[in-house]
Coordinates of C-alpha atoms in Angstrom, one line a residue:
Chain A
X1 CA -18.3 -17.5 41.8
X2 CA -21.1 -17.4 39.2
X3 CA -20.1 -17.7 35.6
X4 CA -22.1 -15.9 33.0
X5 CA -22.4 -16.5 29.3
X6 CA -21.7 -13.1 27.9
X7 CA -21.4 -11.3 24.6
X8 CA -18.1 -9.4 24.3
X9 CA -20.0 -6.1 24.3
X10 CA -22.0 -6.9 27.4
X11 CA -18.8 -8.1 29.1
X12 CA -17.1 -4.7 28.5
X13 CA -20.1 -2.8 29.8
X14 CA -20.5 -4.9 32.9
X15 CA -16.8 -4.8 33.6
X16 CA -16.9 -1.0 33.3
X17 CA -19.8 -0.7 35.8
X18 CA -17.8 -2.9 38.2
X19 CA -14.7 -0.7 37.7
X20 CA -16.7 2.2 39.0
X21 CA -17.7 3.8 35.7
X22 CA -20.8 5.8 36.4
X23 CA -21.0 8.0 33.4
X24 CA -21.4 6.9 29.8
X25 CA -22.0 9.0 26.7
X26 CA -22.4 7.4 23.4
X27 CA -24.2 7.1 20.1
X28 CA -25.2 3.6 18.9
X29 CA -23.5 1.9 15.9
X30 CA -23.2 -1.8 14.8
X31 CA -21.3 -3.8 16.0
X32 CA -20.8 -2.1 19.4
X33 CA -24.5 -1.2 20.1
X34 CA -24.9 -3.7 22.9
X35 CA -22.4 -1.7 25.0
X36 CA -24.6 1.3 24.8
X37 CA -27.8 -0.7 25.4
X38 CA -26.3 -2.3 28.4
X39 CA -25.1 0.9 29.9
X40 CA -28.5 2.6 29.3
X41 CA -30.2 -0.4 31.1
X42 CA -27.8 -0.9 34.0
X43 CA -26.2 2.5 34.9
X44 CA -29.4 4.0 36.5
X45 CA -29.5 1.0 38.9
X46 CA -26.1 2.0 40.4
X47 CA -26.9 5.8 40.4
X48 CA -25.0 6.3 37.2
X49 CA -26.0 8.3 34.2
X50 CA -26.3 7.3 30.6
X51 CA -26.8 9.9 27.9
X52 CA -27.4 9.1 24.3
X53 CA -25.6 12.0 22.7
X54 CA -26.7 13.5 19.4
X55 CA -23.5 12.4 17.7
X56 CA -20.1 10.9 18.5
X57 CA -18.5 14.4 18.4
X58 CA -20.8 15.3 21.2
X59 CA -20.3 12.1 23.1
X60 CA -16.5 12.4 23.2
X61 CA -16.7 16.0 24.4
X62 CA -19.1 15.0 27.1
X63 CA -16.5 12.5 28.2
X64 CA -13.9 15.3 28.1
X65 CA -16.0 17.4 30.5
X66 CA -16.8 14.5 32.8
X67 CA -13.2 13.4 33.0
X68 CA -12.2 16.9 33.8
X69 CA -14.5 16.7 36.8
X70 CA -12.6 13.7 38.0
X71 CA -15.3 11.0 37.3
X72 CA -14.7 7.6 35.7
X73 CA -16.3 7.9 32.3
X74 CA -16.4 5.8 29.2
X75 CA -17.7 5.9 25.6
X76 CA -17.9 3.2 23.0
X77 CA -18.4 3.2 19.2
X78 CA -17.3 1.5 16.0
X79 CA -14.9 2.7 13.4
X80 CA -16.8 5.6 11.7
X81 CA -18.0 6.8 15.1
X82 CA -14.4 6.7 16.4
X83 CA -13.2 8.7 13.4
X84 CA -15.7 11.4 14.5
X85 CA -14.2 11.4 18.0
X86 CA -10.6 12.1 16.9
X87 CA -10.6 15.8 17.6
X88 CA -11.9 15.2 21.1
X89 CA -9.4 12.5 21.8
X90 CA -6.5 14.8 20.9
X91 CA -7.9 17.4 23.3
X92 CA -8.4 14.8 26.1
X93 CA -4.8 13.6 25.6
X94 CA -3.5 17.1 25.7
X95 CA -5.4 17.9 28.8
X96 CA -4.2 14.6 30.3
X97 CA -7.6 13.3 31.2
X98 CA -8.5 9.7 32.0
X99 CA -11.2 8.5 29.6
X100 CA -11.8 4.9 28.4
X101 CA -12.8 4.6 24.8
X102 CA -14.0 1.3 23.2
X103 CA -13.6 0.7 19.5
X104 CA -15.4 -2.4 18.3
X105 CA -13.8 -2.2 14.8
X106 CA -15.8 -2.8 11.7
X107 CA -14.7 -2.7 8.0
X108 CA -13.7 0.6 6.5
X109 CA -12.8 3.0 5.1
X110 CA -15.8 5.3 4.7
X111 CA -19.1 3.9 5.9
X112 CA -17.5 0.5 5.2
X113 CA -19.4 -2.5 6.3
X114 CA -20.7 -4.2 9.4
X115 CA -18.2 -7.1 9.4
X116 CA -15.2 -7.4 11.7
X117 CA -11.9 -5.6 10.9
X118 CA -8.6 -4.5 12.4
X119 CA -8.0 -1.7 9.9
X120 CA -8.2 1.0 12.6
X121 CA -4.7 0.0 13.9
X122 CA -2.9 3.0 12.5
X123 CA -5.6 5.4 13.8
X124 CA -5.5 3.9 17.3
X125 CA -1.7 3.5 17.7
X126 CA -0.2 6.4 15.6
X127 CA -2.6 9.2 16.7
X128 CA -5.8 9.7 14.7
X129 CA -6.2 13.2 15.8
X130 CA -3.7 16.1 15.5
X131 CA -0.5 16.7 17.5
X132 CA 2.0 14.4 19.2
X133 CA -0.1 12.2 21.5
X134 CA -0.6 8.6 22.3
X135 CA -3.5 6.5 23.4
X136 CA -2.8 3.4 25.5
X137 CA -4.3 0.7 23.3
X138 CA -5.4 -2.6 24.7
X139 CA -6.3 -5.5 22.5
X140 CA -8.1 -8.4 24.2
X141 CA -8.7 -11.7 22.4
X142 CA -11.3 -13.5 24.5
X143 CA -14.5 -12.3 26.3
X144 CA -12.8 -13.0 29.6
X145 CA -9.9 -10.8 28.6
X146 CA -12.4 -8.0 27.6
X147 CA -13.5 -8.1 31.2
X148 CA -10.1 -8.0 32.7
X149 CA -8.6 -5.4 30.3
X150 CA -11.7 -3.1 30.7
X151 CA -11.1 -3.0 34.4
X152 CA -7.4 -2.4 33.8
X153 CA -8.2 0.3 31.4
X154 CA -9.8 2.5 34.0
X155 CA -6.8 2.1 36.3
X156 CA -4.3 2.8 33.6
X157 CA -6.2 5.9 32.5
X158 CA -6.2 7.2 36.1
X159 CA -2.6 6.3 36.7
X160 CA -1.2 8.0 33.7
X161 CA -3.9 10.6 33.2
X162 CA -4.3 9.5 29.6
X163 CA -7.0 8.2 27.4
X164 CA -7.1 4.4 27.0
X165 CA -8.6 2.6 24.1
X166 CA -9.9 -0.9 24.2
X167 CA -9.8 -2.2 20.6
X168 CA -11.5 -5.3 19.5
X169 CA -13.1 -6.3 16.3
X170 CA -16.8 -7.0 15.6
X171 CA -16.5 -10.8 16.2
X172 CA -15.2 -10.3 19.8
X173 CA -17.9 -7.8 20.5
X174 CA -20.6 -10.2 19.3
X175 CA -19.3 -13.7 20.3
X176 CA -20.4 -15.3 23.5
X177 CA -18.1 -17.0 26.0
X178 CA -18.2 -18.0 29.7
X179 CA -16.8 -15.3 32.0
X180 CA -16.3 -14.6 35.7
X181 CA -16.0 -11.2 37.4
X182 CA -13.2 -11.7 39.9
X183 CA -12.8 -9.4 42.9
X184 CA -9.8 -7.3 42.1
X185 CA -7.3 -5.7 44.4
X186 CA -7.8 -1.9 44.3
X187 CA -4.8 -0.4 42.8
X188 CA -3.1 2.6 44.6
X189 CA -3.9 5.5 42.3
X190 CA -2.9 9.1 42.5
X191 CA -5.5 11.6 43.9
X192 CA -7.3 13.6 41.3
X193 CA -6.3 16.9 42.8
X194 CA -6.2 18.4 39.3
X195 CA -10.0 18.0 38.8
X196 CA -12.3 20.9 38.4
X197 CA -14.7 20.2 41.2
X198 CA -15.4 23.7 42.5
X199 CA -12.4 25.7 43.9
X200 CA -13.7 26.2 47.4
X201 CA -10.8 26.4 49.9
X202 CA -8.2 25.7 47.3
X203 CA -6.6 27.4 44.3
X204 CA -8.5 27.2 41.0
X205 CA -7.7 24.2 38.7
X206 CA -7.8 25.0 35.0
X207 CA -8.0 22.5 32.2
X208 CA -6.9 23.8 28.9
X209 CA -4.6 22.7 26.1
X210 CA -4.0 26.1 24.5
X211 CA -0.6 27.8 24.9
X212 CA 0.0 31.1 23.3
X213 CA 3.7 31.0 24.0
X214 CA 5.8 28.6 22.0
X215 CA 8.2 28.1 24.9
X216 CA 5.3 26.8 27.1
X217 CA 4.1 24.7 24.1
X218 CA 7.4 23.0 23.9
X219 CA 7.7 22.5 27.6
X220 CA 4.2 20.8 27.5
X221 CA 5.3 18.6 24.6
X222 CA 8.4 17.5 26.4
X223 CA 6.4 16.6 29.5
X224 CA 4.0 14.5 27.4
X225 CA 6.9 12.9 25.6
X226 CA 8.5 11.9 28.9
X227 CA 5.2 10.4 30.1
X228 CA 4.7 8.4 26.9
X229 CA 8.3 7.1 27.2
X230 CA 7.6 5.9 30.8
X231 CA 4.4 4.2 29.7
X232 CA 6.3 2.5 26.8
X233 CA 8.9 1.2 29.3
X234 CA 6.4 0.0 31.9
X235 CA 3.2 -1.1 30.2
X236 CA 4.1 -3.4 27.3
X237 CA 2.1 -6.6 27.4
X238 CA 2.1 -9.6 25.2
X239 CA 1.6 -13.4 25.3
X240 CA 3.9 -16.0 23.8
X241 CA 2.6 -19.3 22.6
X242 CA 4.9 -22.2 21.7
X243 CA 7.8 -19.9 21.2
X244 CA 10.5 -21.8 23.2
X245 CA 11.8 -23.8 20.3
X246 CA 10.1 -21.7 17.5
X247 CA 12.1 -20.9 14.4
X248 CA 9.2 -18.9 12.9
X249 CA 6.7 -16.6 14.5
X250 CA 3.2 -15.6 13.8
X251 CA 2.2 -12.2 15.1
X252 CA -1.5 -11.4 15.7
X253 CA -3.8 -9.7 18.1
X254 CA -7.5 -10.0 19.1
X255 CA -9.6 -12.4 17.0
X256 CA -6.8 -13.1 14.5
X257 CA -4.6 -14.2 17.4
X258 CA -7.0 -17.0 18.1
X259 CA -7.2 -18.0 14.5
X260 CA -3.3 -17.9 14.3
X261 CA -3.1 -20.0 17.5
X262 CA -5.3 -22.7 15.8
X263 CA -3.0 -22.4 12.8
X264 CA 0.1 -22.8 15.0
X265 CA -1.5 -26.0 16.6
X266 CA -2.1 -27.4 13.1
X267 CA 1.5 -26.6 12.0
X268 CA 2.9 -28.2 15.2
X269 CA 1.0 -31.4 14.4
X270 CA 3.0 -31.4 11.1
X271 CA 6.2 -30.8 13.0
X272 CA 6.7 -27.2 11.9
X273 CA 8.4 -25.2 14.6
X274 CA 6.3 -22.1 14.6
X275 CA 5.0 -20.0 17.6
X276 CA 2.8 -17.1 18.2
X277 CA 3.4 -13.7 19.7
X278 CA 0.2 -11.9 20.6
X279 CA 0.5 -8.2 21.4
X280 CA -1.9 -7.3 24.2
X281 CA -0.9 -3.7 24.2
X282 CA -0.8 -2.3 20.7
X283 CA 0.5 0.9 22.0
X284 CA 3.0 0.6 23.6
X285 CA 3.9 -2.1 21.1
X286 CA 5.5 -5.0 22.9
X287 CA 9.0 -4.6 21.4
X288 CA 10.5 -6.3 24.4
X289 CA 8.6 -9.5 23.5
X290 CA 10.3 -9.5 20.1
X291 CA 13.7 -8.8 21.6
X292 CA 13.7 -11.9 23.7
X293 CA 13.1 -14.1 20.6
X294 CA 15.1 -12.2 17.9
X295 CA 18.1 -14.5 17.7
X296 CA 16.1 -17.6 17.0
X297 CA 13.4 -16.4 14.6
X298 CA 14.0 -16.9 10.8
X299 CA 10.7 -15.3 9.7
X300 CA 7.6 -13.5 10.9
X301 CA 4.0 -13.7 9.6
X302 CA 1.8 -10.8 10.6
X303 CA -1.9 -12.0 10.5
X304 CA -4.3 -9.1 10.2
X305 CA -7.8 -8.1 9.1
X306 CA -6.4 -5.1 7.3
X307 CA -4.2 -4.2 4.3
X308 CA -1.2 -4.7 6.6
X309 CA -0.8 -2.1 9.4
X310 CA 0.7 -3.8 12.5
X311 CA 3.2 -5.4 10.1
X312 CA 5.1 -2.1 10.1
X313 CA 5.5 -2.2 13.9
X314 CA 6.7 -5.8 13.6
X315 CA 9.4 -4.7 11.1
X316 CA 10.4 -1.9 13.5
X317 CA 10.4 -4.1 16.6
X318 CA 12.6 -6.7 14.8
X319 CA 14.8 -4.1 13.0
X320 CA 13.9 -6.2 9.9
X321 CA 16.4 -8.8 11.1
X322 CA 14.3 -11.5 9.4
X323 CA 11.6 -11.4 6.6
X324 CA 8.2 -10.2 7.8
X325 CA 5.3 -11.3 5.6
X326 CA 1.6 -10.6 5.7
X327 CA -1.5 -12.9 5.9
X328 CA -4.6 -10.9 5.7
X329 CA -8.3 -10.6 4.8
X330 CA -10.2 -7.4 4.5
X331 CA -13.6 -5.8 4.3
X332 CA -15.3 -7.9 6.9
X333 CA -13.8 -11.3 5.8
X334 CA -11.9 -13.5 8.3
X335 CA -9.3 -16.2 7.4
X336 CA -9.8 -19.8 8.5
X337 CA -6.8 -21.3 10.4
X338 CA -6.2 -23.5 7.3
X339 CA -5.8 -20.4 5.2
X340 CA -3.3 -18.9 7.6
X341 CA -1.2 -22.1 7.6
X342 CA -1.3 -22.3 3.8
X343 CA -0.1 -18.7 3.6
X344 CA 2.7 -19.5 6.1
X345 CA 3.9 -22.4 4.0
X346 CA 3.7 -20.3 0.9
X347 CA 6.0 -17.5 2.3
X348 CA 8.2 -19.8 4.3
X349 CA 8.6 -23.0 2.2
X350 CA 11.8 -23.8 4.0
X351 CA 9.9 -24.2 7.3
X352 CA 7.7 -27.0 5.9
X353 CA 10.7 -28.5 4.1
X354 CA 12.7 -28.7 7.3
X355 CA 10.3 -31.1 8.8
Chain B
X1 CA -56.8 -20.2 16.9
X2 CA -55.0 -21.6 19.9
X3 CA -51.9 -23.7 20.2
X4 CA -50.7 -26.0 17.5
X5 CA -47.3 -27.3 16.6
X6 CA -47.2 -26.2 12.9
X7 CA -45.9 -22.7 13.6
X8 CA -43.2 -22.6 16.3
X9 CA -41.8 -19.2 17.3
X10 CA -38.6 -19.0 19.3
X11 CA -38.2 -15.9 21.4
X12 CA -35.9 -14.9 24.2
X13 CA -33.3 -12.6 25.6
X14 CA -30.5 -12.1 23.0
X15 CA -27.9 -14.7 23.4
X16 CA -30.4 -17.2 24.9
X17 CA -29.6 -19.7 22.1
X18 CA -32.6 -19.1 19.8
X19 CA -30.6 -19.4 16.6
X20 CA -28.9 -22.7 17.5
X21 CA -32.2 -24.1 18.7
X22 CA -34.1 -22.9 15.6
X23 CA -31.6 -24.5 13.2
X24 CA -31.6 -27.8 15.1
X25 CA -35.3 -27.8 15.5
X26 CA -35.9 -27.2 11.8
X27 CA -33.4 -29.9 10.9
X28 CA -35.1 -32.3 13.2
X29 CA -38.5 -31.7 11.6
X30 CA -36.9 -32.2 8.2
X31 CA -35.4 -35.5 9.3
X32 CA -38.9 -36.6 10.4
X33 CA -39.9 -36.1 6.8
X34 CA -41.8 -32.8 7.3
X35 CA -41.7 -29.9 4.9
X36 CA -40.0 -27.1 6.9
X37 CA -39.5 -23.4 6.4
X38 CA -37.1 -21.6 8.7
X39 CA -37.7 -17.8 9.0
X40 CA -34.8 -15.8 10.1
X41 CA -36.4 -12.7 11.6
X42 CA -33.3 -11.5 13.3
X43 CA -33.0 -7.8 12.4
X44 CA -30.9 -6.9 15.4
X45 CA -27.4 -7.2 13.9
X46 CA -25.6 -9.2 11.2
X47 CA -23.4 -11.4 13.4
X48 CA -24.2 -15.1 14.2
X49 CA -27.5 -15.4 12.4
X50 CA -29.1 -18.5 11.0
X51 CA -28.8 -17.2 7.5
X52 CA -25.0 -18.0 7.7
X53 CA -26.1 -21.7 7.6
X54 CA -28.6 -21.3 4.8
X55 CA -26.7 -23.5 2.3
X56 CA -26.3 -26.3 4.9
X57 CA -30.0 -26.1 5.9
X58 CA -31.2 -26.1 2.3
X59 CA -29.1 -29.2 1.5
X60 CA -30.8 -31.0 4.4
X61 CA -34.3 -30.1 3.2
X62 CA -35.0 -27.0 5.3
X63 CA -36.2 -24.0 3.2
X64 CA -34.6 -20.9 4.7
X65 CA -36.7 -17.7 4.3
X66 CA -34.4 -14.7 4.0
X67 CA -34.4 -11.2 2.7
X68 CA -33.2 -10.8 -0.9
X69 CA -29.4 -11.6 -1.2
X70 CA -28.4 -8.0 -1.5
X71 CA -29.9 -7.2 1.9
X72 CA -28.7 -10.3 3.8
X73 CA -25.9 -8.3 5.6
X74 CA -28.2 -5.3 6.3
X75 CA -30.0 -4.6 9.5
X76 CA -33.2 -3.5 7.9
X77 CA -36.4 -5.3 8.7
X78 CA -36.9 -6.3 5.1
X79 CA -38.7 -9.6 5.0
X80 CA -39.8 -11.2 1.8
X81 CA -43.6 -11.6 1.2
X82 CA -43.2 -15.4 1.2
X83 CA -43.0 -15.4 5.0
X84 CA -46.8 -14.8 5.1
X85 CA -47.3 -17.6 2.5
X86 CA -45.4 -20.1 4.5
X87 CA -47.3 -19.2 7.7
X88 CA -50.6 -19.7 5.9
X89 CA -49.5 -22.9 4.1
X90 CA -50.8 -25.9 6.0
X91 CA -48.3 -28.3 4.2
X92 CA -45.4 -26.6 6.0
X93 CA -44.0 -26.5 9.4
X94 CA -42.7 -23.1 10.1
X95 CA -39.9 -22.3 12.5
X96 CA -39.4 -18.6 13.3
X97 CA -36.1 -17.4 14.7
X98 CA -36.9 -14.1 16.3
X99 CA -34.2 -11.5 17.1
X100 CA -33.3 -10.9 20.8
X101 CA -35.3 -9.1 23.5
X102 CA -38.3 -6.9 22.9
X103 CA -36.2 -5.0 20.2
X104 CA -36.0 -8.2 18.1
X105 CA -39.6 -9.2 18.8
X106 CA -40.8 -6.0 17.2
X107 CA -40.3 -7.6 13.8
X108 CA -42.7 -10.3 14.9
X109 CA -45.5 -7.8 15.3
X110 CA -45.8 -7.4 11.5
X111 CA -46.9 -11.1 11.3
X112 CA -48.7 -11.4 14.7
X113 CA -52.3 -11.4 13.4
X114 CA -51.6 -13.9 10.7
X115 CA -49.8 -16.2 13.2
X116 CA -52.6 -15.8 15.7
X117 CA -55.2 -16.8 13.1
X118 CA -53.3 -19.8 12.0
X119 CA -52.4 -21.0 15.5
X120 CA -48.9 -21.2 16.9
X121 CA -46.8 -22.0 19.9
X122 CA -44.3 -19.4 21.1
X123 CA -41.4 -20.8 23.1
X124 CA -39.4 -18.6 25.4
X125 CA -35.8 -19.8 25.4
X126 CA -34.0 -19.2 28.7
X127 CA -30.4 -19.5 29.7
X128 CA -30.2 -18.7 33.4
X129 CA -26.5 -17.9 33.0
X130 CA -27.3 -14.8 31.0
X131 CA -27.3 -11.7 33.2
X132 CA -30.9 -10.5 32.5
X133 CA -32.5 -13.9 32.9
X134 CA -30.6 -15.2 35.9
X135 CA -33.7 -15.0 38.2
X136 CA -37.4 -15.8 37.9
X137 CA -38.2 -12.1 38.2
X138 CA -35.7 -11.2 35.4
X139 CA -37.1 -13.9 33.1
X140 CA -40.7 -12.8 33.6
X141 CA -39.7 -9.2 32.9
X142 CA -38.0 -10.1 29.7
X143 CA -40.8 -12.3 28.7
X144 CA -43.5 -9.6 29.2
X145 CA -41.5 -7.1 27.2
X146 CA -41.2 -9.6 24.3
X147 CA -44.9 -10.3 24.4
X148 CA -45.7 -6.6 24.3
X149 CA -43.4 -5.9 21.4
X150 CA -44.3 -9.0 19.4
X151 CA -48.0 -9.0 19.9
X152 CA -48.1 -12.7 20.7
X153 CA -48.1 -14.6 24.0
X154 CA -45.5 -17.1 25.1
X155 CA -47.1 -20.5 25.3
X156 CA -44.3 -22.5 27.0
X157 CA -40.7 -22.2 28.3
X158 CA -37.6 -23.9 27.0
X159 CA -34.7 -24.5 29.3
X160 CA -31.4 -23.8 27.5
X161 CA -29.1 -23.0 30.4
X162 CA -25.5 -23.3 29.3
X163 CA -22.0 -21.9 29.5
X164 CA -21.0 -23.1 26.0
X165 CA -18.4 -25.8 26.2
X166 CA -18.2 -25.5 30.0
X167 CA -21.8 -26.8 30.5
X168 CA -22.3 -29.8 32.8
X169 CA -25.3 -31.6 34.4
X170 CA -25.1 -29.5 37.5
X171 CA -25.5 -26.3 35.5
X172 CA -28.5 -27.7 33.6
X173 CA -30.0 -28.7 37.0
X174 CA -29.5 -25.2 38.4
X175 CA -31.2 -23.7 35.3
X176 CA -34.1 -26.1 35.4
X177 CA -34.7 -25.2 39.1
X178 CA -35.0 -21.5 38.3
X179 CA -37.3 -22.2 35.3
X180 CA -39.5 -24.4 37.4
X181 CA -40.1 -21.4 39.7
X182 CA -41.0 -19.4 36.6
X183 CA -43.4 -22.2 35.5
X184 CA -45.1 -22.1 39.0
X185 CA -45.4 -18.4 39.0
X186 CA -46.7 -18.0 35.4
X187 CA -48.5 -21.3 34.9
X188 CA -46.5 -21.9 31.7
X189 CA -45.3 -25.4 31.1
X190 CA -41.6 -26.2 30.4
X191 CA -41.8 -27.9 27.0
X192 CA -38.3 -29.3 26.9
X193 CA -34.6 -29.0 28.0
X194 CA -32.0 -28.3 25.4
X195 CA -28.5 -29.7 25.7
X196 CA -25.5 -30.3 23.4
X197 CA -25.6 -33.8 22.1
X198 CA -22.7 -34.9 24.2
X199 CA -24.7 -34.2 27.4
X200 CA -27.9 -35.8 26.2
X201 CA -27.7 -39.3 27.9
X202 CA -26.6 -37.8 31.2
X203 CA -29.4 -35.2 31.3
X204 CA -32.0 -37.6 30.0
X205 CA -31.1 -40.0 32.8
X206 CA -31.4 -37.3 35.4
X207 CA -34.7 -35.9 34.1
X208 CA -36.5 -39.1 33.0
X209 CA -39.9 -37.4 32.9
X210 CA -38.7 -34.4 30.9
X211 CA -38.4 -34.1 27.1
X212 CA -34.7 -33.5 26.4
X213 CA -33.8 -32.1 23.0
X214 CA -30.2 -32.7 21.9
X215 CA -28.6 -30.1 19.6
X216 CA -25.5 -29.9 17.5
X217 CA -23.8 -26.5 17.8
X218 CA -23.7 -24.9 14.4
X219 CA -22.7 -21.3 15.0
X220 CA -19.6 -21.8 17.1
X221 CA -16.4 -20.6 15.5
X222 CA -14.0 -23.4 14.7
X223 CA -11.1 -21.7 16.6
X224 CA -13.1 -20.7 19.6
X225 CA -11.8 -23.5 21.9
X226 CA -8.1 -23.4 20.9

């Protein structure tokens, strides 16, 4: 099987094409532009259609319409563009439509900067738009995983009839690594009998999220709530690294997980018993991963490119059973593994002293 | 007019390895005692550009020509006027790191006439494990689009087939085979093969009649292989 050297952004786009995505609507923005460029270049060759929308508001609503017609569709952007899409995402979630959205996160708030960031965690996992809804949020940490999770994203979206977000920071979008595109087993997915494809010979399907009766509104909310609960139970994903004998745990996703992994390796060389828990799904947050380790961990270090957002979920997942500290850089800056280890020793002096 | 070695322009598909090669090439010239200016013409985006290594390069005697500091993180094609000065200055070797694809080569058009008048060589850097340059036809298509956008003609090919840390001799051979077909079809020579230093002896032994240029990887993230 041929290996390619791909940029993260190209890998996402190629994986989407291979997953059967034939419609893409987007508006270019650094550092996710290569996704849009790649789709513009490669979709016509597979009888797909690429449209550069006049804005992100327009792009997400084009996705809304295409998904309603039962077609695999994707959009991609970076932070400010994703903010513009929030209203559309709320509508797509309410109408239970499968759309894959990629956020290659850059520094915010506001126009922010072009450098990498993880400061869109709250927006992605807690609902950036209005109402009670959830996105399934996947957080790859290598270019190969960008490929695999992009393909999974389309299946998850179809399976749960829910928007799925792939969230990676600018470094992952831009860095180049060897990847393969493995043939995948086709997952058994429910028929899209709800799609508005022309009602010939069958009752009319309607897609709307407006309910004038509060009773119906509440029934809808309860149905969605039950769906989100079942996703939370079935779809948590995480990776544990050197956790068997760990007394301390670093928690990080995406790029910072790789930096934290390097920091764990450095710490282990010094004899410090620290491991890494890497959430792969940010929503649902992998609380089960924490549960299995809770008795043994004396302290957690959340490593983030934000002012500290995931750290709140770490505290909830562990019921604050041990101290949770933060190691972070912001505004496009990225910590070196040495910096992470230094911060670890600063907040957990007992860990280093125990060696 | 014509080809000379004083002005070397590296072009290629984005991700073909132009920046790593430009940095190493400039450092090599400096080690040979030449006065060298490296022009970072990458206006495509602010990740993984040679300007990140400006301090290291300066300390090794390579003058790095960059936009003013406040624009270094921007994506605007703001190049300082000294670029033209260096291209015209016969005391300097000039290495130009052009942004990827035809989009990146557009920035080259601004200096095309000057470069043409002074003489140059423009090397098309090819990694056959990149999706758009995996076949001779793909390579030639990318090359023509770059030439059209940059207003200059490619004078030779450079083989830079790699899969980062997974590169081995067999992969380099496969890339070289594809590039030889391009060479036959276009009449362009293959100037040299680029490999990471650790592969140099092995590749040199296999291609005794080829020039092999060993490079040290500068832009790789220190945690990439953990």
